[in-house]
Every structure is written in structure tokens, then in C-alpha cells.
Short mmCIF file of C-alpha atoms and ligand atoms in Angstrom, two decimals:
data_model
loop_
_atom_site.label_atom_id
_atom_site.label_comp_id
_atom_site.label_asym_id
_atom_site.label_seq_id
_atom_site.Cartn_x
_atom_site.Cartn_y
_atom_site.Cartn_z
CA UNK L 15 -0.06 14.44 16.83
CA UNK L 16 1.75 11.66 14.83
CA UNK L 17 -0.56 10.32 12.22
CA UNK L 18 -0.64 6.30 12.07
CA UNK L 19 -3.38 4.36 9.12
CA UNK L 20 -3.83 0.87 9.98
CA UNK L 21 -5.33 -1.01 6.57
CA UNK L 22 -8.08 -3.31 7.19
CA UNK L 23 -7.28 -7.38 6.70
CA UNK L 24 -7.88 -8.26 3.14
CA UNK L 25 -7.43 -4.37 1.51
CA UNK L 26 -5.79 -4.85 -1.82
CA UNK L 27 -2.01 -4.20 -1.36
CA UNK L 28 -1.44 -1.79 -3.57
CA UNK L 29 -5.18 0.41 -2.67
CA UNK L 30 -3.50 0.04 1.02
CA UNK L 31 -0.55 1.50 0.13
CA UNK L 32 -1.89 4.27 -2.42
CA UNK L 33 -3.72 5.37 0.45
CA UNK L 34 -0.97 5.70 2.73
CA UNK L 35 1.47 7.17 0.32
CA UNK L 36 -1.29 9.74 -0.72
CA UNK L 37 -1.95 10.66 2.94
CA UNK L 38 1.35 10.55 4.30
CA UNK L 39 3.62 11.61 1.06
CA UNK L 40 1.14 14.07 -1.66
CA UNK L 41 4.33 15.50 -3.23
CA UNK L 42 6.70 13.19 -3.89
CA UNK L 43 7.48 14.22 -7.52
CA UNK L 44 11.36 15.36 -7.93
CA UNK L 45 12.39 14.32 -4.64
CA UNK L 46 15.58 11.85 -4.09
CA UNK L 47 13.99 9.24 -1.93
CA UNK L 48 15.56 6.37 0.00
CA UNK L 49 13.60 3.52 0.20
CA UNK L 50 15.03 1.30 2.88
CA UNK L 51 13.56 -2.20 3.11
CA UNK L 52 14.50 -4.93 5.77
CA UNK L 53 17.59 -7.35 3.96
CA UNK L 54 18.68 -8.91 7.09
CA UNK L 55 20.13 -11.40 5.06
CA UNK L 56 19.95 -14.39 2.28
CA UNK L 57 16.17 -15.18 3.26
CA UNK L 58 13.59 -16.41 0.56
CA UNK L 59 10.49 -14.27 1.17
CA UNK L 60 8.38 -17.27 1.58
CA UNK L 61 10.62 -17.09 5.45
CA UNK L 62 9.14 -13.66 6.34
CA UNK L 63 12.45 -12.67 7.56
CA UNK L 64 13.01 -9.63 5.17
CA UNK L 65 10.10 -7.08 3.69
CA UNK L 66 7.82 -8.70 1.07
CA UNK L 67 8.56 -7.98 -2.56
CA UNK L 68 5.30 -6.84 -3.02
CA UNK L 69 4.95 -4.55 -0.72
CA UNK L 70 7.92 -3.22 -1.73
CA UNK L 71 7.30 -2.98 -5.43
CA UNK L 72 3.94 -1.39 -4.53
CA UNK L 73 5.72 1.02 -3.02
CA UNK L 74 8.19 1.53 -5.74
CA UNK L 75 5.07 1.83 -8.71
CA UNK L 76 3.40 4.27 -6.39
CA UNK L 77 6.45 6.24 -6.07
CA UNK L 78 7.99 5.95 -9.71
CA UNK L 79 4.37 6.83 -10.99
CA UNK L 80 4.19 10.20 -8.79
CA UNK L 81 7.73 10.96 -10.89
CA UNK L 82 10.08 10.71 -7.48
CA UNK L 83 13.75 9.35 -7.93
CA UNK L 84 13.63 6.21 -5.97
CA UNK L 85 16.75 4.76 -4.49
CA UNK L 86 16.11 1.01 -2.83
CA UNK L 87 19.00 -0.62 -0.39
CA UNK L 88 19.85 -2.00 2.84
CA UNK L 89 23.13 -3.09 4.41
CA UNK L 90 22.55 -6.82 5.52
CA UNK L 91 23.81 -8.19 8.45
CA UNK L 92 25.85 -10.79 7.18
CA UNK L 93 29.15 -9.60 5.25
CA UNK L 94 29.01 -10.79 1.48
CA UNK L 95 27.62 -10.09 -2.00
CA UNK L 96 24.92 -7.70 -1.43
CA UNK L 97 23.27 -8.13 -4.85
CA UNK L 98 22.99 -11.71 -4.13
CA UNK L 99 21.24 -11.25 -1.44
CA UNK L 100 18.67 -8.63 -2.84
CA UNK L 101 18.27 -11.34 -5.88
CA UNK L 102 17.35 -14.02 -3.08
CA UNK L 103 15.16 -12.23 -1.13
CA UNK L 104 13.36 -10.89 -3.91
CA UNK L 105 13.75 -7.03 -3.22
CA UNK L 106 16.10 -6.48 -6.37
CA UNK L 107 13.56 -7.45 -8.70
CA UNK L 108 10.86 -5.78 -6.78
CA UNK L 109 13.09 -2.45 -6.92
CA UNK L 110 12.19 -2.05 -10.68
CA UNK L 111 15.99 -1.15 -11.57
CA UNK L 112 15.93 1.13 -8.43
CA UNK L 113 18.24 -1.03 -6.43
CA UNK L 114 21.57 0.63 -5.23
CA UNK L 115 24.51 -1.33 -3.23
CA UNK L 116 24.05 1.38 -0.59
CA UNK L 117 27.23 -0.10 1.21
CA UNK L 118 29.35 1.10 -1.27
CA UNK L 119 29.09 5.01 -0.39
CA UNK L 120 29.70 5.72 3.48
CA UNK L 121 30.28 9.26 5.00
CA UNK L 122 31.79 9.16 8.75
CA UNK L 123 29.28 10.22 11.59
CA UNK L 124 30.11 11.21 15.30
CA UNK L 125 27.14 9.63 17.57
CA UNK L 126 26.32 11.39 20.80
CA UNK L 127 25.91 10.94 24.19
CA UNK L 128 27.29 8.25 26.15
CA UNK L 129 28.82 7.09 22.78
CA UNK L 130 30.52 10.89 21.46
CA UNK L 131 33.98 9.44 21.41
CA UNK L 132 32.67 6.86 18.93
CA UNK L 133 32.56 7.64 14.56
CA UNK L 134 31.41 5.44 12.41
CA UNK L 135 30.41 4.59 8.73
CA UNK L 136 27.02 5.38 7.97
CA UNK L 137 25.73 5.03 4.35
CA UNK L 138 25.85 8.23 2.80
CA UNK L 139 22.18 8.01 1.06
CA UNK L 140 20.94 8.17 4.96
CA UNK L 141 22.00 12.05 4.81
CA UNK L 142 21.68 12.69 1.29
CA UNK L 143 17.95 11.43 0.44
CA UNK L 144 15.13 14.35 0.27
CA UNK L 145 12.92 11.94 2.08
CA UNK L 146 13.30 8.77 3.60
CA UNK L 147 10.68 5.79 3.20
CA UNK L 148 11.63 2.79 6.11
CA UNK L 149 9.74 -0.37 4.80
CA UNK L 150 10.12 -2.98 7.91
CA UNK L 151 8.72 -5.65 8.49
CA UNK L 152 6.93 -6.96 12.58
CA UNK L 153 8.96 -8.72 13.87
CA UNK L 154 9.83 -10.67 17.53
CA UNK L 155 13.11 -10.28 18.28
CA UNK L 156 15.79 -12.28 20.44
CA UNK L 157 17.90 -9.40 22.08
CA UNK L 158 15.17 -6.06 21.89
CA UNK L 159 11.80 -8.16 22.00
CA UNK L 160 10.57 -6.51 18.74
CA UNK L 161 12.26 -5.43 15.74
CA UNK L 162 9.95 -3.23 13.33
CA UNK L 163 10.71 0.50 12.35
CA UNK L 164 13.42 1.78 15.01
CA UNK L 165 15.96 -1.04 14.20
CA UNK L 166 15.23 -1.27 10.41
CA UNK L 167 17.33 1.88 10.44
CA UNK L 168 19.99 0.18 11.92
CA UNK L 169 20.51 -1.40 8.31
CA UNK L 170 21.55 2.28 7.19
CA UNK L 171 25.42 1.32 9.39
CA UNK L 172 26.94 -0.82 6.88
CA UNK L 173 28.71 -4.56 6.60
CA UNK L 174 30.63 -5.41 10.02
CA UNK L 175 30.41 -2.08 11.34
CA UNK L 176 26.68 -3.40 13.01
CA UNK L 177 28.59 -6.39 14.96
CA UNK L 178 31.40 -3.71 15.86
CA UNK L 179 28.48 -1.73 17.97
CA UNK L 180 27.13 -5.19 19.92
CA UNK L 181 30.33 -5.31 21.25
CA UNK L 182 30.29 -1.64 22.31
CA UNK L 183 26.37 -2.52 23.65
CA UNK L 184 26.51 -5.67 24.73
CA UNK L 185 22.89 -6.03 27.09
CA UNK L 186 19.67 -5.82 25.57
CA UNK L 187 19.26 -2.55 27.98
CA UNK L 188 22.10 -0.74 26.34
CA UNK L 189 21.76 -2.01 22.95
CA UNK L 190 18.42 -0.42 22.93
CA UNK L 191 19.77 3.12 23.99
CA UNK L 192 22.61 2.40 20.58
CA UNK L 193 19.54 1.64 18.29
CA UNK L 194 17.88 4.61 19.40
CA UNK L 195 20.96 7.31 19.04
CA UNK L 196 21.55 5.22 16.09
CA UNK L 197 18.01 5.76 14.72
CA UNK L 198 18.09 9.60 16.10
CA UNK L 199 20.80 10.54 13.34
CA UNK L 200 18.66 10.68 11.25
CA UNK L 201 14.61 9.91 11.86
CA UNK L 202 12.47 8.76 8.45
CA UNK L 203 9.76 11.23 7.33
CA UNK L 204 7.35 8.13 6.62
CA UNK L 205 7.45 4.43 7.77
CA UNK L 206 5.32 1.64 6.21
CA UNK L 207 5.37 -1.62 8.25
CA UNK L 208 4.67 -5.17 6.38
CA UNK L 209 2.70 -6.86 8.94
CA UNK L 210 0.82 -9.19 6.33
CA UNK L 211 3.02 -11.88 8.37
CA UNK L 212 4.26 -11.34 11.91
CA UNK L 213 6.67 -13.12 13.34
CA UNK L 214 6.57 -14.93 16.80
CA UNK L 215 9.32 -16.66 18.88
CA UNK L 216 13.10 -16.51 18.45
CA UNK L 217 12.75 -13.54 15.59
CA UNK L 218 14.27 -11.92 13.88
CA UNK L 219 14.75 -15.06 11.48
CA UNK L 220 13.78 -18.02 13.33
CA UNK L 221 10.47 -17.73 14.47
CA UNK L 222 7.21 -18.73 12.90
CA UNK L 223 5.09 -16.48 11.34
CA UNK L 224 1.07 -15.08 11.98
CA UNK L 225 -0.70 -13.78 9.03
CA UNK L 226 -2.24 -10.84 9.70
CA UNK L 227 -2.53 -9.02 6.40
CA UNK L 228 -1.74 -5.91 7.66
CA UNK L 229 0.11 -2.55 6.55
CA UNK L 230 0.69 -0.10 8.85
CA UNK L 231 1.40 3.23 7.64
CA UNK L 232 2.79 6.69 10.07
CA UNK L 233 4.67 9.77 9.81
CA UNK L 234 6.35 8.92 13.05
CA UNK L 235 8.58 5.14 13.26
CA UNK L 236 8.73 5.19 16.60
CA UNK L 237 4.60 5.82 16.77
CA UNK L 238 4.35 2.71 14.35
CA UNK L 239 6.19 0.62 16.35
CA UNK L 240 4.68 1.49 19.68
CA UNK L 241 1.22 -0.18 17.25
CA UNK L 242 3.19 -3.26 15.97
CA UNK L 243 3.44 -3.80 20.14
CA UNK L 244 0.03 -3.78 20.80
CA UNK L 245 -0.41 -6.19 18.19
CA UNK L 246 2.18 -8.68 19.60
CA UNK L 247 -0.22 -8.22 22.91
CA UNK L 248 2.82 -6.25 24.52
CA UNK L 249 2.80 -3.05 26.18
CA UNK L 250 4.78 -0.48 24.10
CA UNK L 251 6.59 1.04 27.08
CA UNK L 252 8.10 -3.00 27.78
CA UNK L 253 9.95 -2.73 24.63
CA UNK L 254 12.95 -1.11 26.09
CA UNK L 255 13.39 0.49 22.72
CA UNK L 256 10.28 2.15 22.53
CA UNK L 257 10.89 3.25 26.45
CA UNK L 258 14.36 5.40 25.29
CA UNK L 259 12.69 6.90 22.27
CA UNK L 260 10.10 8.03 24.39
CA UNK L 261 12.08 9.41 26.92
CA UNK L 262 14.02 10.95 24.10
CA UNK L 263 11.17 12.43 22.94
CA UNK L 264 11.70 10.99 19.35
CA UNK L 265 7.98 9.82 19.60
CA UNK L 266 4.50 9.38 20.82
CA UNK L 267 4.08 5.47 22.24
CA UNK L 268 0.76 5.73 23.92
CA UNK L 269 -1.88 4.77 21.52
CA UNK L 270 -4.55 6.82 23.25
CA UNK L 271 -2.31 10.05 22.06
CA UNK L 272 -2.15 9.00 18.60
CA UNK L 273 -4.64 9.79 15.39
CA UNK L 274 -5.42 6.37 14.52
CA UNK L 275 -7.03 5.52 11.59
CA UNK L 276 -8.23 1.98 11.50
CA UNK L 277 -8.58 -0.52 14.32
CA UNK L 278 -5.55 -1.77 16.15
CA UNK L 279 -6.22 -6.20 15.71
CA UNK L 280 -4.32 -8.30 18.09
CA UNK L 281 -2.68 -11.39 17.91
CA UNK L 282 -3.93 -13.57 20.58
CA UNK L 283 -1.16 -15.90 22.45
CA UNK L 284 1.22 -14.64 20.90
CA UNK L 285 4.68 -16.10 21.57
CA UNK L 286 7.88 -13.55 22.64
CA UNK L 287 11.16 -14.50 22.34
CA UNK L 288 13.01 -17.67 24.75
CA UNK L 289 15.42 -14.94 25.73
CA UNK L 290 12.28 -12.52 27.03
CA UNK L 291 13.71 -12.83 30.88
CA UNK L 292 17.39 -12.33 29.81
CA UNK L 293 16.11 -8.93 28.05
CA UNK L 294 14.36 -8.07 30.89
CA UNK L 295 17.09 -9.42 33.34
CA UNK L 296 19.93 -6.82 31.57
CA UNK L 297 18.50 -3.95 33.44
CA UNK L 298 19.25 -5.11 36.81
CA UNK L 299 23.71 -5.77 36.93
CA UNK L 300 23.56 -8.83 39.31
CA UNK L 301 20.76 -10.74 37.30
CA UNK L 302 22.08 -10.14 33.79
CA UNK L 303 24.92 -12.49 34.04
CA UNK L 304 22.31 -15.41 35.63
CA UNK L 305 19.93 -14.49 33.01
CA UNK L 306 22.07 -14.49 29.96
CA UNK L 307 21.33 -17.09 27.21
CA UNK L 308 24.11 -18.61 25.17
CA UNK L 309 23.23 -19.88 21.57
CA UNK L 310 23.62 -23.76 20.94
CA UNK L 311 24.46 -24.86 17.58
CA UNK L 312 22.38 -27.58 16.51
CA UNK L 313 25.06 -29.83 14.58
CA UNK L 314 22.23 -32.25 12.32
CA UNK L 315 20.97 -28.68 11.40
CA UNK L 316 24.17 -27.04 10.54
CA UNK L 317 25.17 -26.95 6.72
CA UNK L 318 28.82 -25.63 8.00
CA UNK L 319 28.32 -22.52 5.83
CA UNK L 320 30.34 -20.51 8.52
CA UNK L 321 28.28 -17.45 7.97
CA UNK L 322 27.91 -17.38 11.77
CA UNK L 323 31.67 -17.48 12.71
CA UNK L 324 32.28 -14.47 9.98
CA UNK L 325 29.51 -12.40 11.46
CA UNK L 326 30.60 -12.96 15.30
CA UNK L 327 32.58 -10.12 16.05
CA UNK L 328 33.73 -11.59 19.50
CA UNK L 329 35.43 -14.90 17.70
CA UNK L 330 33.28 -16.30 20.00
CA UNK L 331 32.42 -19.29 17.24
CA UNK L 332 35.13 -21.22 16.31
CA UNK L 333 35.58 -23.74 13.36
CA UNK L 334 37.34 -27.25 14.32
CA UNK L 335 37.26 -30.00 11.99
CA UNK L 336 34.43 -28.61 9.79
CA UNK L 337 32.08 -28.45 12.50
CA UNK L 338 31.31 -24.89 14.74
CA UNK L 339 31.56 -24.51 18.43
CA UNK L 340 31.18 -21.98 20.93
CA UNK L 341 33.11 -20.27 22.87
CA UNK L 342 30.89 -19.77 26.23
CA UNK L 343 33.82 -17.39 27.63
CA UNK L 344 33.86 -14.87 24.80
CA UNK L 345 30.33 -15.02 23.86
CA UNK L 346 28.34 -11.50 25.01
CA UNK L 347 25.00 -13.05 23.98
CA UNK L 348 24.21 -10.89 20.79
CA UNK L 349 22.54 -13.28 19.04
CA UNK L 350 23.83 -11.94 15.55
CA UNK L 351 24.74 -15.67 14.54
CA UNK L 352 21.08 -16.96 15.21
CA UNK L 353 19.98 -14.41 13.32
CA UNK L 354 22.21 -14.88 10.24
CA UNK L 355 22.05 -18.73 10.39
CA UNK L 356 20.01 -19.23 7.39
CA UNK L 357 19.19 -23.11 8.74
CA UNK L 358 17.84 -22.24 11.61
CA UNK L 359 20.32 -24.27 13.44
CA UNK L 360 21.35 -21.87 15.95
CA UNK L 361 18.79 -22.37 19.04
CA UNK L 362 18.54 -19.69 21.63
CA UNK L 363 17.21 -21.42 25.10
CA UNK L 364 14.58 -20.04 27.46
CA UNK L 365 16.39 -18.33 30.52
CA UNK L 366 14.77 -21.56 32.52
CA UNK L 367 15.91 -23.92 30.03
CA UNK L 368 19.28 -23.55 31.40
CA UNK L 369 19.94 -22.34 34.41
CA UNK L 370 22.13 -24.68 35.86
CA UNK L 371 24.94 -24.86 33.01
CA UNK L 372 24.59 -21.00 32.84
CA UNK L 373 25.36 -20.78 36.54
CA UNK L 374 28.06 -23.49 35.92
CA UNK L 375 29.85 -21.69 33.42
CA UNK L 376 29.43 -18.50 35.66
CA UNK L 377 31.43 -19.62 38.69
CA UNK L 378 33.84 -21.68 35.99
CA UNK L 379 34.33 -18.11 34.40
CA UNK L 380 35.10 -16.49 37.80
CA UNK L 381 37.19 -18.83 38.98
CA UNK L 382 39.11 -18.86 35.76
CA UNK L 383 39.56 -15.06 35.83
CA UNK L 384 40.78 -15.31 39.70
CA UNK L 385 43.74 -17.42 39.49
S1 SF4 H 23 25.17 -22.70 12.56
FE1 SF4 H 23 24.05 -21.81 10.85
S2 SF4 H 23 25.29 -20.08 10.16
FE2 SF4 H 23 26.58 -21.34 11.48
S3 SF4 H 23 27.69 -22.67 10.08
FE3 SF4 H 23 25.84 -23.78 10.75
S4 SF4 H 23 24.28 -23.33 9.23
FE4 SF4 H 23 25.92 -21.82 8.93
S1 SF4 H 24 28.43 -16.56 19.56
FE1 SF4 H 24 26.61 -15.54 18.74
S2 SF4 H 24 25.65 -14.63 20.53
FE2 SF4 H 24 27.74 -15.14 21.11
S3 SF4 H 24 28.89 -13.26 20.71
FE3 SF4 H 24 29.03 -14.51 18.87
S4 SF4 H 24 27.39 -13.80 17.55
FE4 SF4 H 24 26.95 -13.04 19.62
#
């Protein structure tokens, strides 16, 4: 039975996370372990968008006291200076000199299933670490709903590799099933979730965040996250993540079969994505395309840093006299560039929102691809 400690509100950080190492992780002395944080991308932690630097150099003390080789790093998902970004979002100085451009090493990988005939670049600390520590952070998010311990591992496939797979997933539905072979490669032995801020809305980096001074500690991700659910006052089997690594038997996501220490708190109204009915509207063909929401680029917002265009692997955005448009035709509604945009100035409509210019551009498409 997968083990999962829930920290009371208010617990001193590091007593919370003493307590979870020393439950979950007694022996970590001599071991290689990777720590693997959420760097999405160049966020200030005051944003909530990447794991706090204190939870993370709590983490690092506990381990570096109990004499374990700690190795911190995460592949952002934005291409560009890595070390910049770890200095912005605070996780390089929280690493204590533990900090390691884990891009820089990659070993090939064959996935399976549906996806055998694809290989891709993994980095190679994912296979060679003793023990693996995934430190995400709770999370809403615009194309899965949530984003907590099964994606955070999706920062172990580095640079533009990650926008390479959207196009190879493109719906929420089969994006999930990617995550989850991605995540199956290689499972970590111990997740602990920051959920001392969750965030609501249009996550993973433009949403507003909840305290909730939480940490969630379990010996099973895919257990944690079916409890980082709950909290967001969602069903875990909804998540269609959490529904594929069930049914791949990668973990337990009914609460009632879990050893629970601590009390479960909820956040009441709390706010899901804009793009909740396009998620849900992927699994059934004839709705997706009705469904799907197209990013707007809010120009008085947009500082014209072009990290969108770089990270859109469809060209979909396109530059044109300094300002960025785009391109509705080539667009497979991703959602990377909202999450990258570190203005905010992407804005993701509710399915509602827009109905008629997405049904416009529908029939415009068709009829463009017919004659
Ligand atoms: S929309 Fe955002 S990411 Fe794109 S150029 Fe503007 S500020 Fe940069
Ligand atoms: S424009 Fe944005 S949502 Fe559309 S394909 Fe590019 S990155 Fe994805």
C-alpha cells in the first residue's frame, strides 16, 4: 500500500520535511541521488510557477547532512541558458553547490507502446541516480488539468525535445498517455510535492495562486498526485493522467486504498483551467476540433521577447514587424507558449468564450484544405 504523509498547515518546513525524508528515505548515506525540482522556466519564486527554494534547500540540508551525493537539475521548457534560469528562480542557490546542467549529458531511450518506433534524448542522470527525489510543485494546468508529480518527470527529456513530443501527442487525451510512458521509464522512489501555494486557473504559469502551506510527501508519484486532486476539489480518476497510470498499474489513485497520514484539506471553489472542456472534449474525435482553444497574444502585454515563437515547435507563431501573431492553421493547441510567456500575455479562452471564431476558422480550414 503506497505510503502518502500530508504535513499539517503551519509545520515548520524543514520538521515537515525531516519527517518525510526520515519516513520515506532512512538510508540515504552514499547513494547518488537526483533531485529533480520543477524549472519550467525564468520564473521568480514569488510567481509560484517553479518549486520553492526553500523547500528545495530543505531538502538538500536534509540530504547533504545524512552524507548522500546530491545532484539538483531540471531541463526547462524554454530553450536557453539553463544556469540563468536556476539563478532566477532561485533553485541554484538553494542547491548548495549541488546544481548540475542536467541537459548537458543525454543517453538515447526507445519508448514503448503505441510510441516503440520513437527514441529520444533523455538525461542520462534519470538512469544513472541510486534514487530519485521528484520535488513538484500543485499545479492547474491548461492541456492535462493538473500538473504535480507525473509531469515533473517530463523535465528529465531535455531542451526542444519536450515540444518535439506535443507534436507527436497533440490532444490532451493522448498527451496524457506520452506523459505517462514518459514517466514509466523510469518511476521516482520518493516524491515531495510543494503545495505551500497552489495554483488555480490557466496553470502551469499563469494562474493565481492559494496558499495552502502544505507538503505532501509519498513513495508512490502517481499516489501523490491522485491527493494534490482532491485538493483542487477534482476527482483523481478526471485527470486523464492519473486515469492511464492507473490503468497502467503505475499507481494507487483511490484515496480510500492509500495509508494516509494526515488529513487531506481542500480548496474550496477552486478554479480549473479555461481550456477544462477542450481537455475533456479531446476524447471524443468529432468534438475535439469544436472544442479546441487557440492562444491569443495580448499585444499591450507582450515585451516581444520571442521566447514563445522559439519554443513553438509547429512555427505556428510568427514574428512580423516586431510584433507576434498566430498562425490559427498550424497551431495544435499545446499551449507550450502560454506557458513559457513569462508576461503572462498569452491568454488561453474558455471553450465558450469562443465558439463562433473557432467554428469559423474550422469550416475556413476545411474549405481551404478542399480546393
Ligand atoms: S507573447 Fe509572451 S513569450 Fe511571446 S513574445 Fe510576447 S512576452 Fe514573449
Ligand atoms: S501557438 Fe502555442 S498552442 Fe499553438 S502550437 Fe504553438 S506553442 Fe502550441
Amino acid at each position: 500500500m503506497s505510503k502518502i504523509i500530508i504535513t499539517a498547515p503551519g509545520t515548520p518546513l524543514r520538521r515537515s520535511i525531516d519527517h518525510i525524508l526520515g519516513s520515506l528515505c532512512p538510508q540515504p548515506a552514499g547513494k547518488r541521488i537526483w533531485v529533480k525540482p520543477n524549472m519550467l522556466g525564468p520564473f521568480e519564486p514569488a510567481q509560484g510557477v517553479t518549486t520553492s527554494p526553500e523547500v528545495l534547500e530543505a531538502v538538500v540540508d536534509a540530504l547533504l547532512n545524512r552524507r548522500a551525493s546530491v545532484v539538483v537539475g531540471d531541463n526547462p521548457g524554454v530553450p536557453g541558458n539553463q544556469e540563468g534560469i536556476a539563478a532566477i528562480t532561485g533553485i541554484l542557490n538553494a542547491s548548495k553547490g549541488c546544481w548540475r546542467n542536467i541537459g548537458a549529458d543525454a543517453s538515447k531511450i526507445r519508448l514503448a507502446g503505441r510510441w516503440s518506433d520513437v527514441t529520444i534524448n533523455i538525461s542520462s542522470i534519470w538512469l544513472q541516480a541510486d534514487m530519485i527525489i521528484n520535488l513538484p510543485c500543485l499545479k492547474t494546468h491548461a492541456l492535462t488539468l493538473m500538473t504535480g508529480a507525473i509531469k515533473n518527470m517530463f523535465g528529465g527529456v531535455p531542451g526542444r525535445t519536450k515540444s518535439y513530443l506535443h507534436t507527436l501527442a497533440p490532444s490532451a487525451k493522448s498527451f496524457a498517455e506520452l506523459l505517462v510512458e514518459i514517466y514509466s521509464i523510469r518511476p521516482p522512489e520518493i516524491t515531495i510535492m510543494d503545495a505551500l501555494n497552489v495554483m488555480e486557473g490557466n496553470g502551469p504559469s499563469g494562474g493565481r495562486l492559494r496558499p495552502l502551506g502544505v507538503i505532501i510527501g509519498g513513495d508512490n508519484s502517481v499516489s501523490v498526485d491522485a491527493v494534490g486532486s482532491m485538493i483542487m476539489g477534482c476527482r483523481p480518476e478526471k485527470i486523464p493522467l492519473l486515469r492511464e497510470a492507473y490503468r497502467r498499474e503505475l499507481g494507487e489513485i483511490d484515496p480510500g486504498k492509500l495509508d494516509v497520514e494526515g488529513e487531506i484539506p481542500l480548496l474550496p471553489r477552486f478554479k480549473m483551467p479555461s481550456t477544462t472542456m477542450a481537455s475533456i472534449a479531446s476524447r471524443f474525435n468529432p468534438l475535439a476540433a469544436i472544442y479546441a482553444v487557440v492562444p491569443q497574444i495580448i499585444k499591450d502585454k507582450c515585451i516581444r521577447c520571442g521566447l514563445c515563437a522559439r519554443t513553438c515547435r509547429s512555427r505556428a507563431i510568427i514574428e512580423k514587424e516586431a510584433l507576434y501573431f498566430i498562425d490559427y492553421n498550424r497551431c495544435i493547441s499545446c499551449y507550450c507558449c502560454a506557458e513559457v510567456c513569462p508576461r503572462q500575455a498569452i491568454r488561453l479562452p474558455s471553450a465558450r468564450d469562443d465558439l463562433f471564431q473557432r467554428i469559423f476558422h474550422l469550416f475556413a480550414k476545411r474549405f481551404r484544405d478542399e480546393s
